[in-house]
Coordinates of C-alpha atoms and ligand atoms in Angstrom, one line a residue:
M28 CA 0.0 0.0 0.0
V29 CA 1.2 3.5 -0.8
T30 CA 0.6 5.9 2.1
R31 CA -0.8 9.2 0.7
V32 CA 0.5 12.4 2.3
F33 CA -1.8 15.3 2.6
T34 CA 0.2 18.4 3.5
V35 CA -1.9 21.1 5.1
D36 CA -1.4 24.4 6.8
P37 CA -2.0 23.5 10.5
L38 CA -3.9 26.7 11.2
V39 CA -5.9 26.9 8.0
P40 CA -6.1 23.4 6.7
R41 CA -7.4 22.9 3.1
G42 CA -11.0 21.6 3.1
D43 CA -10.6 19.4 0.0
L44 CA -7.6 17.6 1.5
L45 CA -9.3 17.0 4.8
R46 CA -12.5 15.8 3.0
A47 CA -10.4 13.3 1.1
A48 CA -8.8 12.1 4.4
A49 CA -12.2 12.0 6.1
E50 CA -13.6 9.9 3.3
I51 CA -10.8 7.3 4.0
L52 CA -11.9 7.2 7.6
R53 CA -15.5 6.7 6.7
N54 CA -14.6 3.8 4.5
G55 CA -12.8 2.0 7.3
G56 CA -9.3 3.1 6.4
L57 CA -6.5 4.4 8.6
V58 CA -5.4 8.1 8.6
A59 CA -2.7 9.5 10.8
F60 CA -3.2 13.2 11.8
P61 CA -1.6 15.8 13.9
T62 CA -3.0 16.8 17.3
E63 CA -1.5 19.3 19.8
T64 CA 0.0 16.3 21.7
V65 CA 1.4 13.8 19.2
Y66 CA 0.3 12.4 15.8
G67 CA -2.7 10.0 16.2
L68 CA -3.5 7.0 14.0
G69 CA -7.3 7.3 13.4
A70 CA -10.0 4.9 12.5
D71 CA -13.8 4.9 12.8
A72 CA -14.4 4.1 16.5
T73 CA -17.8 2.5 15.6
S74 CA -16.3 -0.1 13.2
A75 CA -14.7 -3.2 14.7
A76 CA -12.9 -3.9 11.4
A77 CA -11.4 -0.4 11.1
V78 CA -10.3 -0.4 14.7
S79 CA -8.7 -3.8 14.5
R80 CA -6.5 -2.5 11.6
I81 CA -5.0 0.0 14.1
F82 CA -3.7 -2.8 16.2
E83 CA -2.4 -4.6 13.2
A84 CA -0.6 -1.6 11.7
K85 CA 1.1 -0.6 15.0
G86 CA 1.8 -4.2 16.2
R87 CA -0.1 -3.0 19.3
P88 CA -1.0 -5.6 22.0
Q89 CA -4.7 -6.3 21.8
D90 CA -5.4 -5.4 25.4
N91 CA -4.1 -1.8 25.2
P92 CA -7.1 0.5 24.9
L93 CA -7.5 3.3 22.4
I94 CA -8.7 6.9 23.0
V95 CA -11.8 8.1 21.2
H96 CA -11.4 11.6 19.7
V97 CA -14.4 13.9 19.3
H98 CA -14.9 17.3 17.8
S99 CA -17.9 18.5 19.9
Y100 CA -19.3 18.1 23.4
D101 CA -22.5 16.7 21.8
A102 CA -20.5 13.7 20.6
V103 CA -19.8 12.5 24.1
P104 CA -23.2 11.4 25.6
P105 CA -23.8 8.7 22.9
L106 CA -20.4 7.2 23.7
V107 CA -20.9 6.8 27.5
A108 CA -23.3 5.0 29.8
E109 CA -23.4 8.0 32.1
L110 CA -21.9 11.5 32.1
P111 CA -21.1 12.6 35.7
A112 CA -21.3 16.3 36.5
R113 CA -17.6 16.5 37.2
A114 CA -16.8 15.1 33.7
E115 CA -18.7 18.0 32.2
V116 CA -16.9 20.5 34.4
L117 CA -13.6 19.1 33.2
M118 CA -14.7 19.0 29.5
Y119 CA -15.7 22.7 29.6
R120 CA -12.5 23.7 31.5
F121 CA -9.9 21.7 29.5
W122 CA -11.4 20.8 26.1
P123 CA -10.2 21.1 23.5
G124 CA -7.0 20.0 25.1
P125 CA -4.7 17.3 26.3
L126 CA -7.0 15.6 28.8
T127 CA -8.6 12.2 28.3
L128 CA -11.5 11.3 30.5
V129 CA -12.1 7.6 31.2
L130 CA -15.9 7.0 31.6
K131 CA -18.3 4.0 31.5
K132 CA -18.8 3.2 27.8
S133 CA -21.9 2.8 25.8
R134 CA -22.5 0.1 23.1
L135 CA -21.8 2.6 20.4
V136 CA -18.1 2.2 21.2
T137 CA -17.0 -1.0 19.3
E138 CA -15.7 -3.6 21.7
N139 CA -12.0 -3.7 20.6
V140 CA -11.5 0.1 21.3
S141 CA -11.1 -0.9 25.0
P142 CA -11.2 -4.7 25.0
G143 CA -12.5 -6.3 28.1
L144 CA -13.1 -2.9 29.8
A145 CA -16.4 -1.3 30.8
T146 CA -14.8 2.1 30.1
V147 CA -13.7 4.3 27.3
G148 CA -11.2 7.1 27.2
I149 CA -12.5 10.2 25.3
R150 CA -10.9 13.5 24.5
M151 CA -11.3 16.6 22.2
P152 CA -7.9 17.5 20.6
D153 CA -6.9 21.2 20.4
H154 CA -5.8 21.2 16.8
A155 CA -7.7 22.6 13.7
V156 CA -6.6 19.7 11.5
A157 CA -7.8 17.0 14.0
L158 CA -11.1 18.8 14.9
N159 CA -12.0 19.4 11.2
L160 CA -11.0 15.9 10.2
I161 CA -13.2 14.3 12.9
R162 CA -16.1 16.6 12.0
L163 CA -15.9 15.9 8.3
S164 CA -15.6 12.1 8.9
G165 CA -18.9 12.2 10.8
V166 CA -17.8 9.5 13.2
P167 CA -15.9 9.4 16.6
V168 CA -12.3 8.6 15.8
A169 CA -10.3 6.0 17.8
A170 CA -6.7 7.0 17.7
P171 CA -3.6 5.9 19.6
S172 CA -0.3 7.5 18.9
A173 CA 0.8 6.9 15.3
N174 CA 4.0 5.0 16.0
A175 CA 5.0 1.4 15.8
S176 CA 4.2 -0.1 19.2
G177 CA 7.0 0.4 21.6
R178 CA 8.7 3.2 19.7
P179 CA 8.8 6.9 20.8
S180 CA 5.5 8.6 19.9
P181 CA 5.5 10.6 16.7
T182 CA 5.6 14.4 16.8
S183 CA 6.0 14.9 13.0
A184 CA 4.6 13.3 9.8
S185 CA 8.1 12.0 9.0
H186 CA 8.1 10.1 12.3
V187 CA 4.8 8.5 11.3
L188 CA 6.0 7.6 7.8
S189 CA 9.2 6.1 9.2
D190 CA 7.2 3.7 11.4
L191 CA 3.9 3.2 9.4
G192 CA 4.7 4.2 5.8
G193 CA 3.1 1.6 3.5
K194 CA 0.9 0.2 6.3
I195 CA -1.8 3.0 6.5
E196 CA -3.8 4.7 3.8
A197 CA -2.8 8.3 4.6
V198 CA -1.1 10.8 6.9
V199 CA -2.2 14.4 7.1
D200 CA 1.0 16.4 7.5
G201 CA 0.3 19.5 9.6
G202 CA 3.8 20.1 10.8
P203 CA 5.3 19.4 14.3
C204 CA 3.1 18.9 17.4
G205 CA 3.2 21.7 19.9
I206 CA 3.0 19.8 23.2
G207 CA 5.0 16.7 22.3
V208 CA 3.8 14.3 24.9
E209 CA 0.4 12.5 25.0
S210 CA -2.7 13.6 26.8
T211 CA -3.2 13.1 30.6
V212 CA -5.5 10.1 31.1
L213 CA -7.9 10.7 34.1
D214 CA -10.1 7.9 35.4
L215 CA -13.4 9.3 36.6
T216 CA -14.9 5.9 37.4
V217 CA -13.0 5.6 40.6
E218 CA -13.0 7.7 43.8
P219 CA -11.0 9.8 44.1
P220 CA -10.3 10.2 40.4
A221 CA -7.0 8.7 39.3
I222 CA -4.4 9.8 36.8
L223 CA -3.6 6.7 34.8
R224 CA -1.0 8.5 32.7
P225 CA 0.5 12.0 33.3
G226 CA 0.5 14.1 30.1
G227 CA -0.1 17.5 28.6
T228 CA -2.5 18.7 31.3
T229 CA -0.7 19.0 34.6
R230 CA -1.9 17.3 37.7
E231 CA -1.8 20.7 39.4
A232 CA -4.3 22.1 36.8
V233 CA -6.6 19.1 37.3
E234 CA -6.5 19.5 41.1
E235 CA -7.4 23.2 40.8
V236 CA -10.8 22.0 39.5
L237 CA -11.3 18.6 41.2
G238 CA -9.3 18.8 44.5
D239 CA -7.0 16.0 45.2
V240 CA -6.5 13.3 42.6
V241 CA -4.3 10.2 43.0
L242 CA -1.6 8.9 40.8
D243 CA -2.2 5.4 39.7
A244 CA 0.4 2.8 40.8
T245 CA 1.7 2.5 37.3
V246 CA 2.6 6.2 37.3
V247 CA 4.3 6.2 40.7
N248 CA 6.4 3.2 39.6
A249 CA 6.6 4.0 35.9
G250 CA 9.8 2.1 35.2
G251 CA 9.1 -0.9 37.5
P252 CA 9.3 -4.1 35.4
K253 CA 6.4 -5.7 37.2
S254 CA 4.0 -2.8 37.7
P255 CA 0.8 -3.2 35.7
G256 CA 0.7 -1.3 32.5
T257 CA 4.4 -1.3 32.1
K258 CA 4.5 -4.9 30.9
Y259 CA 5.2 -3.6 27.4
R260 CA 8.3 -1.7 26.4
H261 CA 7.3 1.9 25.7
Y262 CA 8.6 5.1 24.1
A263 CA 12.0 3.4 23.5
P264 CA 14.5 4.1 20.9
S265 CA 16.6 1.1 19.7
A266 CA 19.4 2.0 22.2
R267 CA 19.3 1.0 25.9
V268 CA 18.2 4.1 27.8
F269 CA 19.5 4.9 31.3
L270 CA 18.3 7.8 33.4
V271 CA 21.1 9.7 35.2
D272 CA 20.0 11.2 38.5
P273 CA 22.7 13.6 39.8
G274 CA 21.1 14.1 43.2
R275 CA 23.3 16.7 44.8
V276 CA 26.3 16.5 42.5
P277 CA 26.5 18.6 39.3
A278 CA 24.5 16.9 36.5
G279 CA 27.1 17.7 33.7
G280 CA 30.0 16.1 35.5
L281 CA 28.0 12.9 36.2
L282 CA 26.8 12.7 32.6
R283 CA 30.3 13.0 31.4
K284 CA 31.6 10.4 33.8
F285 CA 29.0 7.8 32.8
A286 CA 29.3 8.7 29.1
A287 CA 33.1 8.2 29.3
E288 CA 32.6 4.8 31.0
F289 CA 30.2 3.5 28.4
A290 CA 32.3 4.8 25.6
A291 CA 35.4 3.2 27.0
R292 CA 33.6 -0.1 26.8
G293 CA 33.0 0.5 23.1
H294 CA 29.5 1.8 23.2
R295 CA 28.1 4.6 21.0
V296 CA 26.7 6.9 23.7
G297 CA 23.9 9.4 23.1
V298 CA 23.5 11.9 25.9
L299 CA 20.3 13.9 26.4
A300 CA 21.3 16.9 28.5
S301 CA 19.6 20.2 29.5
S302 CA 20.6 23.4 27.8
E303 CA 22.1 24.5 31.2
V304 CA 24.3 21.5 31.3
L305 CA 25.4 22.0 27.7
A306 CA 26.2 25.6 28.4
E307 CA 28.3 24.8 31.5
G308 CA 31.9 26.1 31.4
G309 CA 34.3 23.4 30.5
T310 CA 31.7 21.0 29.2
S311 CA 32.7 21.7 25.6
R312 CA 29.8 19.7 24.4
K313 CA 28.0 21.1 21.4
P314 CA 24.5 19.8 20.9
T315 CA 25.2 19.2 17.3
G316 CA 24.0 15.6 17.3
E317 CA 27.4 14.6 15.9
W318 CA 29.8 12.0 17.2
D319 CA 32.8 13.5 19.1
D320 CA 36.2 11.9 19.3
Q321 CA 35.1 10.1 22.6
G322 CA 32.3 8.3 20.9
T323 CA 29.6 10.4 22.4
A324 CA 26.9 12.5 20.8
W325 CA 25.0 15.1 22.9
L326 CA 21.5 16.5 22.2
D327 CA 19.9 19.5 23.8
A328 CA 16.9 18.4 25.9
G329 CA 15.7 22.0 26.4
S330 CA 16.0 24.2 29.4
E331 CA 15.5 22.9 33.0
R332 CA 13.4 26.1 33.5
D333 CA 11.1 25.4 30.5
L334 CA 9.8 21.9 30.8
D335 CA 7.3 22.6 28.0
E336 CA 10.2 22.9 25.7
V337 CA 11.7 19.6 27.1
A338 CA 8.4 17.8 26.4
A339 CA 8.0 19.3 22.9
R340 CA 11.4 17.9 21.9
L341 CA 11.5 14.7 23.9
F342 CA 10.4 12.1 21.4
D343 CA 12.1 13.7 18.4
N344 CA 15.4 13.7 20.5
L345 CA 14.9 10.0 21.3
R346 CA 14.4 9.2 17.6
R347 CA 17.4 11.3 16.6
F348 CA 19.6 9.0 18.8
D349 CA 18.3 6.1 16.6
D350 CA 19.2 8.0 13.4
L351 CA 22.7 8.5 14.9
G352 CA 23.1 4.9 15.6
A353 CA 23.5 5.2 19.4
D354 CA 23.4 1.9 21.3
V355 CA 23.3 3.6 24.8
V356 CA 21.4 6.7 25.7
L357 CA 22.0 8.6 28.9
A358 CA 19.1 11.0 29.8
Q359 CA 19.3 13.6 32.5
V360 CA 16.4 13.5 35.0
F361 CA 14.0 16.5 35.3
P362 CA 11.9 17.6 38.3
E363 CA 8.6 15.9 38.5
T364 CA 6.5 19.0 38.8
G365 CA 4.2 20.4 36.1
M366 CA 5.1 18.9 32.7
G367 CA 8.0 17.2 34.4
L368 CA 5.7 14.4 35.6
A369 CA 4.9 13.4 32.1
I370 CA 8.5 13.8 30.9
M371 CA 9.8 11.6 33.7
N372 CA 7.1 9.0 33.2
R373 CA 8.1 8.7 29.5
L374 CA 11.8 8.6 30.2
L375 CA 11.4 6.0 33.0
K376 CA 9.5 3.8 30.7
A377 CA 11.9 4.2 27.9
A378 CA 14.6 3.3 30.4
E379 CA 12.6 0.3 31.7
G380 CA 13.3 1.7 35.1
R381 CA 17.2 1.9 34.8
V382 CA 18.5 4.8 36.8
L383 CA 22.2 5.6 37.4
R384 CA 23.2 7.7 40.4
S385 CA 26.4 9.1 41.7
G386 CA 28.2 6.3 43.3
S387 CA 26.7 3.7 41.0
Ligands
LIG22 P1 -2.0 6.1 23.1 O1 -3.0 7.0 22.5 O2 -1.1 5.4 22.2 O3 -1.1 6.9 24.1 O4 -2.7 5.0 24.0 C1 -3.8 5.4 24.8 C2 -3.6 5.1 26.2 O5 -4.6 5.7 26.9 C3 -3.6 3.7 26.6 O6 -2.3 3.1 26.5 C4 -4.0 3.7 28.0 O7 -2.9 4.0 28.9 C5 -5.0 4.9 28.1 N1 -6.4 4.6 28.0 C6 -7.2 4.7 26.9 N2 -8.4 4.2 27.2 C7 -8.4 3.8 28.5 C8 -9.4 3.2 29.3 N3 -10.6 2.9 28.9 N4 -9.0 2.8 30.5 C9 -7.7 3.0 30.9 N5 -6.8 3.6 30.2 C10 -7.1 4.0 29.0
LIG23 MG1 1.0 5.4 22.3

């Protein structure tokens, strides 16, 4: 299959191209499209055949549920068995935006969207391409991230094509995604509500509306090999990823020490360091993404003071280490506040829980 590419202006997408893409969705095909978080791989959420093709194209485990994307508030009641008042409050406060609400599902949601579960995750993306595509398709659109299962999520159409080119009917190229990590998934069927996955809407922002919410055990222990939900490798480049937690010692020095140790054992070492670490006197590391004479290549994660920037670049940085041919990636840890919670959740999963500390 040849994957068609519809290139559109993300702010003023061309109607004829979106109609062509919507037509593919209506006919049971797969269309990848940009959202404010990452690119999604869309299919008609009311068609079991269309939805099963998502799992096939991604190589996604059958028990990993999909998020249903809507373009209007009115599209929600038919998808759910009940709509609690606090769900509506959150919808009006955060939609369109990176917050997925897990609610009891109705029979309109085809079974394999959330296999074996009584619930469905729903959100309204904050992106003109996504909203218009869903509206034109006339159906709710089931869409996980448009990557091959286990790989870092795609934040550009070229990421999508490198994973899924030839396996899906089309990708709508609307440029890079702004937020860069997936939506926050909030379960409203439990008391108190639980964050199943941290993401583009911060815990702090949700708590301003709801009061205290809890973090699901899979978030608290994101890298733990045995914790539920982490049974599959996630967000990972081909290299073995290690987090480097400097604690009280300077981050730059510790990154250099571990990088030198791995390089001395013959590894090609990618290092993901903050702009501050890269700017440190004496570091002499340029974030060029090129190999230096020690066998290390450093990429700029973004500023420690701007975690939105770190999130926006995160998956592209992980994929760049693959393009470089790194076999080990060392990633600096970031504070777990605001967007840092989502960043650290993704990094811990990519690292399968491996953390190096000073003294280790
Ligand atoms: P993706 O869009 O690829 O990030 O995948 C969607 C993710 O949302 C899943 O891996 C789950 O973590 C979460 N999710 C979606 N629907 C549900 C649901 N009904 N219950 C719990 N988690 C869900
Ligand atoms: Mg995903």
